[in-house]
PDB file of N, CA and C in Angstrom:
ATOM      1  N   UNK A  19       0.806  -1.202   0.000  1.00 92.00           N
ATOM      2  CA  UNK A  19       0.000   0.000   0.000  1.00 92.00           C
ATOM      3  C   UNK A  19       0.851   1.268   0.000  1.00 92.00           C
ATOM      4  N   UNK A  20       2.434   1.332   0.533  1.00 92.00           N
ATOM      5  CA  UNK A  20       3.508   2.161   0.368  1.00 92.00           C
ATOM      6  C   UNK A  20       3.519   2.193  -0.604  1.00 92.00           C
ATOM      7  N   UNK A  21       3.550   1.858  -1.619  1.00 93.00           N
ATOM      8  CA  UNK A  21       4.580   1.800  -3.074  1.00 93.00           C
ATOM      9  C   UNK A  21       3.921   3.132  -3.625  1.00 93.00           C
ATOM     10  N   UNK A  22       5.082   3.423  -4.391  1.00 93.00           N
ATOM     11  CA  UNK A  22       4.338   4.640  -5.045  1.00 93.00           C
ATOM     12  C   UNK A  22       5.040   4.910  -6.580  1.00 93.00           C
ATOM     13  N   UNK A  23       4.477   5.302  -7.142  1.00 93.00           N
ATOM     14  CA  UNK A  23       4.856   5.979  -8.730  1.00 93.00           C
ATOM     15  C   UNK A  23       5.777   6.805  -9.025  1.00 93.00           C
ATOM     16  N   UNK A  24       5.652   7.184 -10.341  1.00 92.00           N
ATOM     17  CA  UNK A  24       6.525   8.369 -10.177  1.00 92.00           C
ATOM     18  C   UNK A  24       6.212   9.860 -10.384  1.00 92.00           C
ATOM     19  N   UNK A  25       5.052   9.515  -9.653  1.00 93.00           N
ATOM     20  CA  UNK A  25       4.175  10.949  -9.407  1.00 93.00           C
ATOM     21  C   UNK A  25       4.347  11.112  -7.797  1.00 93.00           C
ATOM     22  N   UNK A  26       4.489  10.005  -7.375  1.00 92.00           N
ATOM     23  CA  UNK A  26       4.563  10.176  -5.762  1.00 92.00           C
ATOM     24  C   UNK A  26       3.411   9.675  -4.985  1.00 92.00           C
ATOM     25  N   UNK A  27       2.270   8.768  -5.798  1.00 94.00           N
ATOM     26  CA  UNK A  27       0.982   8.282  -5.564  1.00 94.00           C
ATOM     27  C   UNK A  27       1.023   7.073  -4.880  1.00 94.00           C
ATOM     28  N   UNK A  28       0.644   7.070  -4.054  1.00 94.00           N
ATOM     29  CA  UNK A  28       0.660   5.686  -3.401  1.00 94.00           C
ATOM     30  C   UNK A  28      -0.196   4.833  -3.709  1.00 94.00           C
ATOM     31  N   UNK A  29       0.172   2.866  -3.821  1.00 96.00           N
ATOM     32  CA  UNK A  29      -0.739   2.282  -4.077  1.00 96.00           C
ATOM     33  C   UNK A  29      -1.794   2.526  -3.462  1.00 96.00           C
ATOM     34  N   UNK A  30      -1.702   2.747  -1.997  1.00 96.00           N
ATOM     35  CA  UNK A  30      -3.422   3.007  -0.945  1.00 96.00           C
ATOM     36  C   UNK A  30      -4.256   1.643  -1.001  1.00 96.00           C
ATOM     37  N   UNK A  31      -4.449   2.241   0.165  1.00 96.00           N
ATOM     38  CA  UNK A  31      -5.765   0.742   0.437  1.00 96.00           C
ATOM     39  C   UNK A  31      -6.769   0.551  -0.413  1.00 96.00           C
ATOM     40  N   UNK A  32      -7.419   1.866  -0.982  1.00 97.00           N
ATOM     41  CA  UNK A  32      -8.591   1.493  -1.642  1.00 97.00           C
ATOM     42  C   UNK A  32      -8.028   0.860  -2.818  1.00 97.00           C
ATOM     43  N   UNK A  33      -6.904   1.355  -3.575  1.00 97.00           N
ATOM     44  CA  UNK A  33      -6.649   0.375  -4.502  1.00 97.00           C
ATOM     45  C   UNK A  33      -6.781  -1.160  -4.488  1.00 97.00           C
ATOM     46  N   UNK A  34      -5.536  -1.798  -3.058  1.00 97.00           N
ATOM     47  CA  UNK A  34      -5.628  -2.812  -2.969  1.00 97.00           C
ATOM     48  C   UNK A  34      -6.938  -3.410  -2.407  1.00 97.00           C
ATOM     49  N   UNK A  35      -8.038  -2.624  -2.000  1.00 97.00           N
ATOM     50  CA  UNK A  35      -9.065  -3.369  -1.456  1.00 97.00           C
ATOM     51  C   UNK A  35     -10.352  -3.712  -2.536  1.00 97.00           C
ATOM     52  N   UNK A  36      -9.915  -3.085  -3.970  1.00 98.00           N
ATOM     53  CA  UNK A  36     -10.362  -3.040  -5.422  1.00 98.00           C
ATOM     54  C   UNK A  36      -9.473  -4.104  -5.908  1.00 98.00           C
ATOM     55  N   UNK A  37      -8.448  -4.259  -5.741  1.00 97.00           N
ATOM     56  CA  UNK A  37      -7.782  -5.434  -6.329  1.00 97.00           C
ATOM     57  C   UNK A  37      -8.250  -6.904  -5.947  1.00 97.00           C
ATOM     58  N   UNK A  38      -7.937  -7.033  -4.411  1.00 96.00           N
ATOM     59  CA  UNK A  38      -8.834  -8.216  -3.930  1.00 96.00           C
ATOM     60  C   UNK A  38     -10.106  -8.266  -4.363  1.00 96.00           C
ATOM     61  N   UNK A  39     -11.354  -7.527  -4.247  1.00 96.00           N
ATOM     62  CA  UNK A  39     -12.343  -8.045  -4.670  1.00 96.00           C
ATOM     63  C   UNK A  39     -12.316  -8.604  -5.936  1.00 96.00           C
ATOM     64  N   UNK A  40     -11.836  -7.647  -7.041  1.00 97.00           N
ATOM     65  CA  UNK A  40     -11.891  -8.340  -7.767  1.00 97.00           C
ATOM     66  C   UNK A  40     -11.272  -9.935  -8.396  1.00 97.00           C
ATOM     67  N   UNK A  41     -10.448 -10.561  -7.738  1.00 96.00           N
ATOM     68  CA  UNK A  41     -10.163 -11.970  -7.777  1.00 96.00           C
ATOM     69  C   UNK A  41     -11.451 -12.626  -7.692  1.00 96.00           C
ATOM     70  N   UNK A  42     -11.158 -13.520  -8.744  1.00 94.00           N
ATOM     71  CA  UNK A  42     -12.101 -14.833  -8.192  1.00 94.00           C
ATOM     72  C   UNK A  42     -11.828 -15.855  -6.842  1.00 94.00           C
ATOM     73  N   UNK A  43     -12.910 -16.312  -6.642  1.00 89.00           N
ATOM     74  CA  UNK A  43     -12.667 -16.839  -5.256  1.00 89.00           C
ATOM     75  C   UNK A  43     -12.179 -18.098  -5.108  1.00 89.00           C
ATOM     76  N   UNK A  44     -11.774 -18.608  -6.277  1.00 90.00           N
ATOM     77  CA  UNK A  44     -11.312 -20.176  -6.341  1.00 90.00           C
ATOM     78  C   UNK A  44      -9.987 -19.869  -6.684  1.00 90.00           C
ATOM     79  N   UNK A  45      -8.865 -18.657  -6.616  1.00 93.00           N
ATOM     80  CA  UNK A  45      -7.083 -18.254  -6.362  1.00 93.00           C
ATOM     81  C   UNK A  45      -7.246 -19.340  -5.421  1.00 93.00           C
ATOM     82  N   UNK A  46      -5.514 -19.777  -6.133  1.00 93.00           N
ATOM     83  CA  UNK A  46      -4.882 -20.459  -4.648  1.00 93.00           C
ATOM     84  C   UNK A  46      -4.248 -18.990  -4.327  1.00 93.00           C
ATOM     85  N   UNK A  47      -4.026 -19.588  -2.786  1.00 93.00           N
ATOM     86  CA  UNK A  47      -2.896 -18.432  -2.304  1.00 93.00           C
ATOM     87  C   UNK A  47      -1.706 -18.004  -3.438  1.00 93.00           C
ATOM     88  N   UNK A  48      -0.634 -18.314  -3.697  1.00 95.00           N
ATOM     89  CA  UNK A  48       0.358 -18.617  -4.533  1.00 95.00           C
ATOM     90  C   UNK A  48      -0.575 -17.690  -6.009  1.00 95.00           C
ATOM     91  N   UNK A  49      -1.496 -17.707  -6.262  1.00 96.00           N
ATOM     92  CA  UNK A  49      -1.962 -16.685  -7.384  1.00 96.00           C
ATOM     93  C   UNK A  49      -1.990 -15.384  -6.966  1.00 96.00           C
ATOM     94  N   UNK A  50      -2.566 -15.186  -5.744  1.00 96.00           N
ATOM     95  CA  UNK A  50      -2.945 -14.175  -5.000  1.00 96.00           C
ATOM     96  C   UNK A  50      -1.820 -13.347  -4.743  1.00 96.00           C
ATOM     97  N   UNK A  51      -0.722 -13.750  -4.695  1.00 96.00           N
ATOM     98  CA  UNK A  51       0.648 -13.332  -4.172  1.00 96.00           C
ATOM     99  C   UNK A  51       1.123 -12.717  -5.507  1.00 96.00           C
ATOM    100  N   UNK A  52       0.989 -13.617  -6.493  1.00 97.00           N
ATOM    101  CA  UNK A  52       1.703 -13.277  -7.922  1.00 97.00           C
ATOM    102  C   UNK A  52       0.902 -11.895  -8.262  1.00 97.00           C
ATOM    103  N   UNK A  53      -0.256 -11.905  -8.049  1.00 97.00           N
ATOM    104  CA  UNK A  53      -1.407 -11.427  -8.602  1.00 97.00           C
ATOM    105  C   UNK A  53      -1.029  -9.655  -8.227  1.00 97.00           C
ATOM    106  N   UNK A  54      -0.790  -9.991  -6.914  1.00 97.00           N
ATOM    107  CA  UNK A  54      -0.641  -8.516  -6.441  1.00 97.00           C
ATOM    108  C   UNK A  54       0.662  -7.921  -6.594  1.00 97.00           C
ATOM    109  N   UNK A  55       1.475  -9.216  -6.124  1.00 96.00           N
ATOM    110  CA  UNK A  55       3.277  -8.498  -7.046  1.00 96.00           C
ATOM    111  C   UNK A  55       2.578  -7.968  -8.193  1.00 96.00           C
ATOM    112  N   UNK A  56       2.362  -8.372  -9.152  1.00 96.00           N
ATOM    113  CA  UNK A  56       1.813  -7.067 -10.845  1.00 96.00           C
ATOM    114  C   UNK A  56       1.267  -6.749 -10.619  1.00 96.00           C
ATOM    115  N   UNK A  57       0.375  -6.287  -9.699  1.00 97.00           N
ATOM    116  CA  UNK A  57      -0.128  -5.036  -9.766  1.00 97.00           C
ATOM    117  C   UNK A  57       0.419  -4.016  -9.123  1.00 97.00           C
ATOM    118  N   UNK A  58       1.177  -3.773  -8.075  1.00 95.00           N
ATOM    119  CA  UNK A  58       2.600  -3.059  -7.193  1.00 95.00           C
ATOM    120  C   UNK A  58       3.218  -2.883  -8.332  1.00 95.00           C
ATOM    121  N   UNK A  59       3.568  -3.606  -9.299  1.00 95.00           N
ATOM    122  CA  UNK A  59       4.780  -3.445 -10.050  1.00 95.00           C
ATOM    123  C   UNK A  59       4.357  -2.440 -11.104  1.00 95.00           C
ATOM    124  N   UNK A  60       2.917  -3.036 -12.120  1.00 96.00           N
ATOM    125  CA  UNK A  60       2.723  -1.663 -12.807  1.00 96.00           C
ATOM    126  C   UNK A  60       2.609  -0.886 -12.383  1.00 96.00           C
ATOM    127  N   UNK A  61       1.972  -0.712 -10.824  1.00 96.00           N
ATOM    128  CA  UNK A  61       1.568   0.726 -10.356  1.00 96.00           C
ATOM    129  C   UNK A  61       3.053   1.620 -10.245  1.00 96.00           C
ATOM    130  N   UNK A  62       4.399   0.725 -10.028  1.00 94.00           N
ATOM    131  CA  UNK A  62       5.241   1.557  -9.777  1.00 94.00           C
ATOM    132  C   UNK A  62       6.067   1.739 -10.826  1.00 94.00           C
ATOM    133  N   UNK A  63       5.921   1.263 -11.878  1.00 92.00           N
ATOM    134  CA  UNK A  63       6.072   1.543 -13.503  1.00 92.00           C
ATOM    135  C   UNK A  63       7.981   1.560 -13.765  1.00 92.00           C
ATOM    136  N   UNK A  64       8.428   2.298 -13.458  1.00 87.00           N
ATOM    137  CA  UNK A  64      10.048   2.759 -13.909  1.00 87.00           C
ATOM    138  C   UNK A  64      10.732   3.298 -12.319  1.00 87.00           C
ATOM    139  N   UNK A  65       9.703   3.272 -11.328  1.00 82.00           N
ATOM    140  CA  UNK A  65      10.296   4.052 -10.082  1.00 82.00           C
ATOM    141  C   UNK A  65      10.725   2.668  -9.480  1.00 82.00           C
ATOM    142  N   UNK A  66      11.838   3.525  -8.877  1.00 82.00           N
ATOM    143  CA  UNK A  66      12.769   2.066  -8.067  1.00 82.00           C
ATOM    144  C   UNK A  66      12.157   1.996  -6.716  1.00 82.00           C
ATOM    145  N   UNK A  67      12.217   0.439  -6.451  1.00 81.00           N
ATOM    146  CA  UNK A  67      11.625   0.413  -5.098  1.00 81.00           C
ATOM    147  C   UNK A  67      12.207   1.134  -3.653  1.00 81.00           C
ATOM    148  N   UNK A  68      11.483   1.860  -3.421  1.00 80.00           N
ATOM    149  CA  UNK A  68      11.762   2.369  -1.748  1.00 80.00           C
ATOM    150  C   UNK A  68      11.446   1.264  -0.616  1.00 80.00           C
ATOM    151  N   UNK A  69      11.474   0.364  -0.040  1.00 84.00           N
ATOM    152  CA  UNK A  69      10.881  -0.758   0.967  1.00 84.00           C
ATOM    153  C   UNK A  69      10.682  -1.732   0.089  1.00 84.00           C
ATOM    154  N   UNK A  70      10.819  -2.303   1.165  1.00 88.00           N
ATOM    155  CA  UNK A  70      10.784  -4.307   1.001  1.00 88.00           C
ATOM    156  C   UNK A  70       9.326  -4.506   0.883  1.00 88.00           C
ATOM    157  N   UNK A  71       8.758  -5.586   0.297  1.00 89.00           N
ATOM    158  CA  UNK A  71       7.223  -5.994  -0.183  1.00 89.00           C
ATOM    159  C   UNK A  71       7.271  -7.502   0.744  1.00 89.00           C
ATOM    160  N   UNK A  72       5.683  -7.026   1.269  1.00 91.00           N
ATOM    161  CA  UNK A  72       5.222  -8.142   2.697  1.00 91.00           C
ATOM    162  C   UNK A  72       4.270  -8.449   2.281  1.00 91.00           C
ATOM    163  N   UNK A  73       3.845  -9.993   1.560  1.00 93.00           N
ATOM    164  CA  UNK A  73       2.267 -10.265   1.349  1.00 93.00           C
ATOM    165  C   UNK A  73       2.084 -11.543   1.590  1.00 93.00           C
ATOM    166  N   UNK A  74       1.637 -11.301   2.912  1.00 94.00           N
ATOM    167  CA  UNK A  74       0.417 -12.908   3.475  1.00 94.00           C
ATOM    168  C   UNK A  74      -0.596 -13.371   3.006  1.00 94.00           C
ATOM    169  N   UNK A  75      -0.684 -13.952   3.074  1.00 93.00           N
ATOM    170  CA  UNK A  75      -2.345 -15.051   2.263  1.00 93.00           C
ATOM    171  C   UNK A  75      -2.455 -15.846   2.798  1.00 93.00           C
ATOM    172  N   UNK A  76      -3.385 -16.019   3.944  1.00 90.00           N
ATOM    173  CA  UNK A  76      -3.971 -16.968   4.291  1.00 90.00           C
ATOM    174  C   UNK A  76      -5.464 -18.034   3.640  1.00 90.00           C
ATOM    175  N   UNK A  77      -5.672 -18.989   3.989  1.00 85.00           N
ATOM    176  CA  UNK A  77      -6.560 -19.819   3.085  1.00 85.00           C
ATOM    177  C   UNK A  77      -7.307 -20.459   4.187  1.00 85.00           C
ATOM    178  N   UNK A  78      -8.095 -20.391   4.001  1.00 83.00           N
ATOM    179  CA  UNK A  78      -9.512 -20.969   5.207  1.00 83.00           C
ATOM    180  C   UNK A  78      -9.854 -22.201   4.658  1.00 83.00           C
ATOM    181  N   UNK A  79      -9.695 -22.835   5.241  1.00 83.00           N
ATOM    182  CA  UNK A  79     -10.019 -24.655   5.311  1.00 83.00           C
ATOM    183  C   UNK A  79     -11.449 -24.878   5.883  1.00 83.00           C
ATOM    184  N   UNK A  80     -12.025 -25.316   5.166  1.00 82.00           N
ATOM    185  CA  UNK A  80     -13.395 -26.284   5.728  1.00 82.00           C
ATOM    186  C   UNK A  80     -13.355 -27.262   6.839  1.00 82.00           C
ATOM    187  N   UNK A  81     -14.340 -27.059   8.092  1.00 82.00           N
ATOM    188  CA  UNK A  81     -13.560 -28.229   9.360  1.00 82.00           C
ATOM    189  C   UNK A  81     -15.249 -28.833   8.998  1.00 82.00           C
ATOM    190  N   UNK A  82     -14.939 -30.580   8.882  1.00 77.00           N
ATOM    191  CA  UNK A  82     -15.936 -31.009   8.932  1.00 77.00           C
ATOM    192  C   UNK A  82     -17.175 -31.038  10.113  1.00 77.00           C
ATOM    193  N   UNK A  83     -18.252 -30.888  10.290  1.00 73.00           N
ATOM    194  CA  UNK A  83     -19.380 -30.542  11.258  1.00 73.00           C
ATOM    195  C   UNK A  83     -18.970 -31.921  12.118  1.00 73.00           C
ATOM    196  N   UNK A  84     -18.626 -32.878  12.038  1.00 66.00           N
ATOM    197  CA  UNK A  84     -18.981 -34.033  12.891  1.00 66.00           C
ATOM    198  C   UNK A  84     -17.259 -33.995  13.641  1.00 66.00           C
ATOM    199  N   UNK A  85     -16.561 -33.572  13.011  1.00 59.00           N
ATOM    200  CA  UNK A  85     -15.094 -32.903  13.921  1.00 59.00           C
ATOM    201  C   UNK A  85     -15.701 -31.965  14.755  1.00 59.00           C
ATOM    202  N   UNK A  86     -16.363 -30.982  14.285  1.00 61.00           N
ATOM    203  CA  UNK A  86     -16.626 -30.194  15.681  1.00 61.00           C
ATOM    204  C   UNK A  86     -17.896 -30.222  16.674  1.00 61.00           C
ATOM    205  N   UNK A  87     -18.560 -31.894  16.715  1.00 59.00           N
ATOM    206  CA  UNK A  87     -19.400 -31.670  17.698  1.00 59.00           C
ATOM    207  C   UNK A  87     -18.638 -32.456  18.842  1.00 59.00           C
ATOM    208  N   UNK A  88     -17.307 -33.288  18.387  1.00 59.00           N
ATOM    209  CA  UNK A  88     -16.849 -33.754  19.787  1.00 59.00           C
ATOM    210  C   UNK A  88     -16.833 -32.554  21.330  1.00 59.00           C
TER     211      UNK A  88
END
């Protein structure tokens, strides 16, 4: 959400919170990661990176109903 152009624009949350939605919901993690490296990257076009890039993805697992009535 740091990264910025070479206007001085920062990616910003609302960007990235426009980026996620739009994924489909069947990404593995590992897409999700790639997915958003290019989009950081066009956004920052020819400007050299200022900071290191941090992106978690977690993945929610289905717990079967009869596991959780013990």
């Amino acid at each position: 959400i740091e990264a910025q152009n070479v206007t001085g624009e920062f990616y910003g949350f609302d960007r990235f919170e426009a980026l996620l939605a739009s994924f489909p919901l069947k990404l593995t993690p590992e897409q999700v990661v790639d997915a958003v490296l290019r989009a950081v990257d066009e956004h920052v076009g020819a400007e050299e990176q200022q900071d290191d890039i941090t992106v978690v993805v977690m993945q929610a697992t289905p717990v079967a109903v009869a596991a959780m009535a013990r």
